């Protein structure tokens, strides 16, 4: 027999959060979990262990998001450079909220190359780092791995994403280059 719940005392209520605020809080919580886990592995197991951890785990959470976005929005996220750039921008700015529309810029260079740039450092991931971790933690490697996993899982293995500029590299902006591999 189940125990009777303890409902003694005066019942109180709490304010309901609007759906947009719930989303922002949930995304922030997820980001902080990842951030603090990264910092913990880095500080307690070292940079090499962190890089292995990052390479092994990021495709497992970012890849399914890229795949689902591409499935749900096939007219927007197409298997070409514009589609890859739009997918990267949606993941960074809309899913993580890491680059608000005003600081997230996507540009097609040609049929085989494009760039996503976050300016005015709108990245909450960077702002979430502890002061000690800023400037020494290579978040550019983590973000590059995430963006590459999003695009490959969503649009196929014909793409390669790399971080070309980032705060840990001494830059003010973060820039990812997406290339479409030539078919043999």
PDB file of C-alpha atoms in Angstrom:
ATOM      1  CA  UNK A   1       0.000   0.000   0.000  1.00  0.00           C
ATOM      2  CA  UNK A   2       1.354   3.411  -1.001  1.00  0.00           C
ATOM      3  CA  UNK A   3       2.067   5.899   1.744  1.00  0.00           C
ATOM      4  CA  UNK A   4      -0.294   8.831   1.982  1.00  0.00           C
ATOM      5  CA  UNK A   5       1.433  12.005   0.702  1.00  0.00           C
ATOM      6  CA  UNK A   6       2.354  14.559   3.312  1.00  0.00           C
ATOM      7  CA  UNK A   7       0.220  17.583   2.391  1.00  0.00           C
ATOM      8  CA  UNK A   8       0.212  19.207   5.794  1.00  0.00           C
ATOM      9  CA  UNK A   9       0.408  22.988   6.066  1.00  0.00           C
ATOM     10  CA  UNK A  10      -0.797  25.869   3.945  1.00  0.00           C
ATOM     11  CA  UNK A  11      -0.638  25.237   0.216  1.00  0.00           C
ATOM     12  CA  UNK A  12       1.370  27.807  -1.725  1.00  0.00           C
ATOM     13  CA  UNK A  13       1.663  28.476  -5.443  1.00  0.00           C
ATOM     14  CA  UNK A  14       4.498  29.755  -7.612  1.00  0.00           C
ATOM     15  CA  UNK A  15       4.413  31.945 -10.720  1.00  0.00           C
ATOM     16  CA  UNK A  16       4.017  30.170 -14.051  1.00  0.00           C
ATOM     17  CA  UNK A  17       6.803  30.888 -16.530  1.00  0.00           C
ATOM     18  CA  UNK A  18       5.891  31.835 -20.083  1.00  0.00           C
ATOM     19  CA  UNK A  19       6.875  29.194 -22.676  1.00  0.00           C
ATOM     20  CA  UNK A  20       9.648  31.418 -24.066  1.00  0.00           C
ATOM     21  CA  UNK A  21      11.162  31.895 -20.632  1.00  0.00           C
ATOM     22  CA  UNK A  22      10.903  28.155 -19.930  1.00  0.00           C
ATOM     23  CA  UNK A  23      12.753  27.494 -23.177  1.00  0.00           C
ATOM     24  CA  UNK A  24      15.493  30.031 -22.355  1.00  0.00           C
ATOM     25  CA  UNK A  25      15.954  28.580 -18.869  1.00  0.00           C
ATOM     26  CA  UNK A  26      16.056  25.015 -20.177  1.00  0.00           C
ATOM     27  CA  UNK A  27      18.589  25.917 -22.887  1.00  0.00           C
ATOM     28  CA  UNK A  28      20.715  27.788 -20.339  1.00  0.00           C
ATOM     29  CA  UNK A  29      20.598  24.815 -17.949  1.00  0.00           C
ATOM     30  CA  UNK A  30      21.710  22.469 -20.732  1.00  0.00           C
ATOM     31  CA  UNK A  31      24.507  24.810 -21.694  1.00  0.00           C
ATOM     32  CA  UNK A  32      25.721  25.106 -18.105  1.00  0.00           C
ATOM     33  CA  UNK A  33      25.673  21.332 -17.642  1.00  0.00           C
ATOM     34  CA  UNK A  34      27.868  20.928 -20.714  1.00  0.00           C
ATOM     35  CA  UNK A  35      30.074  23.861 -19.703  1.00  0.00           C
ATOM     36  CA  UNK A  36      30.675  22.665 -16.158  1.00  0.00           C
ATOM     37  CA  UNK A  37      31.291  19.100 -17.336  1.00  0.00           C
ATOM     38  CA  UNK A  38      33.861  20.395 -19.832  1.00  0.00           C
ATOM     39  CA  UNK A  39      35.564  22.439 -17.124  1.00  0.00           C
ATOM     40  CA  UNK A  40      35.549  19.497 -14.709  1.00  0.00           C
ATOM     41  CA  UNK A  41      37.143  17.099 -17.206  1.00  0.00           C
ATOM     42  CA  UNK A  42      39.693  19.750 -18.251  1.00  0.00           C
ATOM     43  CA  UNK A  43      40.689  20.631 -14.693  1.00  0.00           C
ATOM     44  CA  UNK A  44      40.681  17.108 -13.238  1.00  0.00           C
ATOM     45  CA  UNK A  45      41.802  14.907 -16.128  1.00  0.00           C
ATOM     46  CA  UNK A  46      43.735  17.330 -18.316  1.00  0.00           C
ATOM     47  CA  UNK A  47      43.453  18.853 -21.787  1.00  0.00           C
ATOM     48  CA  UNK A  48      44.083  15.608 -23.712  1.00  0.00           C
ATOM     49  CA  UNK A  49      41.377  13.757 -21.773  1.00  0.00           C
ATOM     50  CA  UNK A  50      39.003  16.661 -22.362  1.00  0.00           C
ATOM     51  CA  UNK A  51      39.625  16.582 -26.117  1.00  0.00           C
ATOM     52  CA  UNK A  52      38.850  12.833 -26.211  1.00  0.00           C
ATOM     53  CA  UNK A  53      35.738  13.407 -24.087  1.00  0.00           C
ATOM     54  CA  UNK A  54      34.606  16.265 -26.335  1.00  0.00           C
ATOM     55  CA  UNK A  55      35.196  14.335 -29.565  1.00  0.00           C
ATOM     56  CA  UNK A  56      33.339  11.310 -28.198  1.00  0.00           C
ATOM     57  CA  UNK A  57      30.310  13.081 -26.704  1.00  0.00           C
ATOM     58  CA  UNK A  58      29.493  16.122 -28.847  1.00  0.00           C
ATOM     59  CA  UNK A  59      28.350  14.158 -31.919  1.00  0.00           C
ATOM     60  CA  UNK A  60      25.939  12.257 -29.658  1.00  0.00           C
ATOM     61  CA  UNK A  61      23.988  15.341 -28.625  1.00  0.00           C
ATOM     62  CA  UNK A  62      24.479  17.751 -31.510  1.00  0.00           C
ATOM     63  CA  UNK A  63      24.120  15.240 -34.348  1.00  0.00           C
ATOM     64  CA  UNK A  64      20.553  14.183 -33.467  1.00  0.00           C
ATOM     65  CA  UNK A  65      19.533  17.844 -33.227  1.00  0.00           C
ATOM     66  CA  UNK A  66      20.910  18.507 -36.713  1.00  0.00           C
ATOM     67  CA  UNK A  67      19.170  15.413 -38.082  1.00  0.00           C
ATOM     68  CA  UNK A  68      15.819  16.376 -36.530  1.00  0.00           C
ATOM     69  CA  UNK A  69      16.036  19.990 -37.707  1.00  0.00           C
ATOM     70  CA  UNK A  70      16.787  18.833 -41.273  1.00  0.00           C
ATOM     71  CA  UNK A  71      13.911  16.318 -41.177  1.00  0.00           C
ATOM     72  CA  UNK A  72      11.445  18.895 -39.821  1.00  0.00           C
ATOM     73  CA  UNK A  73      12.511  21.717 -42.185  1.00  0.00           C
ATOM     74  CA  UNK A  74      13.594  20.059 -45.465  1.00  0.00           C
ATOM     75  CA  UNK A  75      12.873  23.153 -47.573  1.00  0.00           C
ATOM     76  CA  UNK A  76      15.206  25.306 -45.457  1.00  0.00           C
ATOM     77  CA  UNK A  77      18.009  22.914 -44.566  1.00  0.00           C
ATOM     78  CA  UNK A  78      19.011  21.535 -47.950  1.00  0.00           C
ATOM     79  CA  UNK A  79      22.101  19.476 -48.812  1.00  0.00           C
ATOM     80  CA  UNK A  80      24.029  22.433 -50.244  1.00  0.00           C
ATOM     81  CA  UNK A  81      26.082  25.317 -48.843  1.00  0.00           C
ATOM     82  CA  UNK A  82      23.085  27.630 -48.207  1.00  0.00           C
ATOM     83  CA  UNK A  83      21.231  24.808 -46.442  1.00  0.00           C
ATOM     84  CA  UNK A  84      24.283  23.907 -44.344  1.00  0.00           C
ATOM     85  CA  UNK A  85      24.774  27.550 -43.324  1.00  0.00           C
ATOM     86  CA  UNK A  86      21.110  27.929 -42.370  1.00  0.00           C
ATOM     87  CA  UNK A  87      21.291  24.724 -40.323  1.00  0.00           C
ATOM     88  CA  UNK A  88      24.413  25.931 -38.500  1.00  0.00           C
ATOM     89  CA  UNK A  89      22.811  29.315 -37.785  1.00  0.00           C
ATOM     90  CA  UNK A  90      19.606  27.699 -36.508  1.00  0.00           C
ATOM     91  CA  UNK A  91      21.595  25.381 -34.240  1.00  0.00           C
ATOM     92  CA  UNK A  92      23.808  28.171 -32.875  1.00  0.00           C
ATOM     93  CA  UNK A  93      21.325  31.020 -32.639  1.00  0.00           C
ATOM     94  CA  UNK A  94      17.974  29.305 -32.219  1.00  0.00           C
ATOM     95  CA  UNK A  95      18.720  26.044 -30.394  1.00  0.00           C
ATOM     96  CA  UNK A  96      21.495  27.249 -28.092  1.00  0.00           C
ATOM     97  CA  UNK A  97      20.726  30.921 -28.324  1.00  0.00           C
ATOM     98  CA  UNK A  98      24.459  31.401 -28.667  1.00  0.00           C
ATOM     99  CA  UNK A  99      24.340  33.884 -31.470  1.00  0.00           C
ATOM    100  CA  UNK A 100      21.362  36.146 -31.567  1.00  0.00           C
ATOM    101  CA  UNK A 101      20.202  37.094 -35.061  1.00  0.00           C
ATOM    102  CA  UNK A 102      21.842  40.496 -34.774  1.00  0.00           C
ATOM    103  CA  UNK A 103      25.294  38.956 -34.253  1.00  0.00           C
ATOM    104  CA  UNK A 104      24.926  35.773 -36.332  1.00  0.00           C
ATOM    105  CA  UNK A 105      25.909  36.167 -39.980  1.00  0.00           C
ATOM    106  CA  UNK A 106      25.938  33.529 -42.725  1.00  0.00           C
ATOM    107  CA  UNK A 107      27.577  34.122 -46.097  1.00  0.00           C
ATOM    108  CA  UNK A 108      27.966  31.875 -49.113  1.00  0.00           C
ATOM    109  CA  UNK A 109      31.425  32.295 -50.666  1.00  0.00           C
ATOM    110  CA  UNK A 110      30.772  30.023 -53.659  1.00  0.00           C
ATOM    111  CA  UNK A 111      29.045  26.716 -54.467  1.00  0.00           C
ATOM    112  CA  UNK A 112      31.477  24.768 -52.279  1.00  0.00           C
ATOM    113  CA  UNK A 113      32.150  27.134 -49.349  1.00  0.00           C
ATOM    114  CA  UNK A 114      30.356  29.307 -46.842  1.00  0.00           C
ATOM    115  CA  UNK A 115      30.973  30.964 -43.482  1.00  0.00           C
ATOM    116  CA  UNK A 116      29.050  31.456 -40.241  1.00  0.00           C
ATOM    117  CA  UNK A 117      30.313  34.329 -38.095  1.00  0.00           C
ATOM    118  CA  UNK A 118      29.267  35.331 -34.577  1.00  0.00           C
ATOM    119  CA  UNK A 119      30.326  38.928 -33.955  1.00  0.00           C
ATOM    120  CA  UNK A 120      30.271  41.225 -30.939  1.00  0.00           C
ATOM    121  CA  UNK A 121      30.774  38.190 -28.913  1.00  0.00           C
ATOM    122  CA  UNK A 122      27.163  37.144 -28.525  1.00  0.00           C
ATOM    123  CA  UNK A 123      28.080  33.640 -27.400  1.00  0.00           C
ATOM    124  CA  UNK A 124      26.626  32.761 -23.998  1.00  0.00           C
ATOM    125  CA  UNK A 125      28.921  29.725 -23.903  1.00  0.00           C
ATOM    126  CA  UNK A 126      31.901  32.081 -23.790  1.00  0.00           C
ATOM    127  CA  UNK A 127      30.248  34.243 -21.151  1.00  0.00           C
ATOM    128  CA  UNK A 128      29.384  31.141 -19.076  1.00  0.00           C
ATOM    129  CA  UNK A 129      33.032  30.155 -18.648  1.00  0.00           C
ATOM    130  CA  UNK A 130      34.630  30.843 -15.330  1.00  0.00           C
ATOM    131  CA  UNK A 131      37.125  33.701 -15.490  1.00  0.00           C
ATOM    132  CA  UNK A 132      40.009  31.244 -15.087  1.00  0.00           C
ATOM    133  CA  UNK A 133      38.882  29.210 -18.115  1.00  0.00           C
ATOM    134  CA  UNK A 134      38.531  32.127 -20.540  1.00  0.00           C
ATOM    135  CA  UNK A 135      41.555  32.434 -22.731  1.00  0.00           C
ATOM    136  CA  UNK A 136      42.914  28.962 -22.013  1.00  0.00           C
ATOM    137  CA  UNK A 137      40.008  26.620 -22.751  1.00  0.00           C
ATOM    138  CA  UNK A 138      39.813  25.732 -26.466  1.00  0.00           C
ATOM    139  CA  UNK A 139      36.058  26.076 -26.923  1.00  0.00           C
ATOM    140  CA  UNK A 140      36.781  26.589 -30.630  1.00  0.00           C
ATOM    141  CA  UNK A 141      37.524  22.846 -30.860  1.00  0.00           C
ATOM    142  CA  UNK A 142      34.304  21.921 -29.068  1.00  0.00           C
ATOM    143  CA  UNK A 143      32.134  24.235 -31.169  1.00  0.00           C
ATOM    144  CA  UNK A 144      33.820  23.099 -34.360  1.00  0.00           C
ATOM    145  CA  UNK A 145      33.072  19.472 -33.486  1.00  0.00           C
ATOM    146  CA  UNK A 146      29.454  20.335 -32.672  1.00  0.00           C
ATOM    147  CA  UNK A 147      28.865  22.274 -35.893  1.00  0.00           C
ATOM    148  CA  UNK A 148      30.502  19.525 -37.963  1.00  0.00           C
ATOM    149  CA  UNK A 149      28.289  16.896 -36.286  1.00  0.00           C
ATOM    150  CA  UNK A 150      25.122  18.967 -36.809  1.00  0.00           C
ATOM    151  CA  UNK A 151      25.768  19.380 -40.536  1.00  0.00           C
ATOM    152  CA  UNK A 152      26.933  15.814 -41.213  1.00  0.00           C
ATOM    153  CA  UNK A 153      24.050  14.223 -39.298  1.00  0.00           C
ATOM    154  CA  UNK A 154      21.505  16.591 -40.830  1.00  0.00           C
ATOM    155  CA  UNK A 155      22.713  16.840 -44.408  1.00  0.00           C
ATOM    156  CA  UNK A 156      25.238  14.057 -44.986  1.00  0.00           C
ATOM    157  CA  UNK A 157      28.939  13.303 -44.936  1.00  0.00           C
ATOM    158  CA  UNK A 158      29.636  15.494 -47.994  1.00  0.00           C
ATOM    159  CA  UNK A 159      30.381  18.465 -45.726  1.00  0.00           C
ATOM    160  CA  UNK A 160      33.305  19.495 -43.547  1.00  0.00           C
ATOM    161  CA  UNK A 161      33.062  22.229 -40.904  1.00  0.00           C
ATOM    162  CA  UNK A 162      36.069  23.830 -39.252  1.00  0.00           C
ATOM    163  CA  UNK A 163      36.570  26.725 -36.872  1.00  0.00           C
ATOM    164  CA  UNK A 164      38.819  29.327 -38.477  1.00  0.00           C
ATOM    165  CA  UNK A 165      38.559  32.130 -35.879  1.00  0.00           C
ATOM    166  CA  UNK A 166      37.604  32.134 -32.216  1.00  0.00           C
ATOM    167  CA  UNK A 167      38.143  33.776 -28.865  1.00  0.00           C
ATOM    168  CA  UNK A 168      40.654  31.133 -27.727  1.00  0.00           C
ATOM    169  CA  UNK A 169      42.612  31.791 -30.932  1.00  0.00           C
ATOM    170  CA  UNK A 170      42.906  35.495 -30.081  1.00  0.00           C
ATOM    171  CA  UNK A 171      40.067  36.684 -32.320  1.00  0.00           C
ATOM    172  CA  UNK A 172      37.121  38.882 -31.407  1.00  0.00           C
ATOM    173  CA  UNK A 173      34.678  36.868 -33.512  1.00  0.00           C
ATOM    174  CA  UNK A 174      34.046  33.161 -34.021  1.00  0.00           C
ATOM    175  CA  UNK A 175      34.002  31.950 -37.622  1.00  0.00           C
ATOM    176  CA  UNK A 176      33.194  28.495 -38.968  1.00  0.00           C
ATOM    177  CA  UNK A 177      33.873  27.517 -42.565  1.00  0.00           C
ATOM    178  CA  UNK A 178      31.727  24.873 -44.172  1.00  0.00           C
ATOM    179  CA  UNK A 179      33.032  23.129 -47.269  1.00  0.00           C
ATOM    180  CA  UNK A 180      31.185  20.779 -49.561  1.00  0.00           C
ATOM    181  CA  UNK A 181      33.454  17.954 -50.629  1.00  0.00           C
ATOM    182  CA  UNK A 182      33.693  17.288 -54.313  1.00  0.00           C
ATOM    183  CA  UNK A 183      32.098  14.007 -55.305  1.00  0.00           C
ATOM    184  CA  UNK A 184      34.554  11.587 -56.809  1.00  0.00           C
TER     185      UNK A 184
END
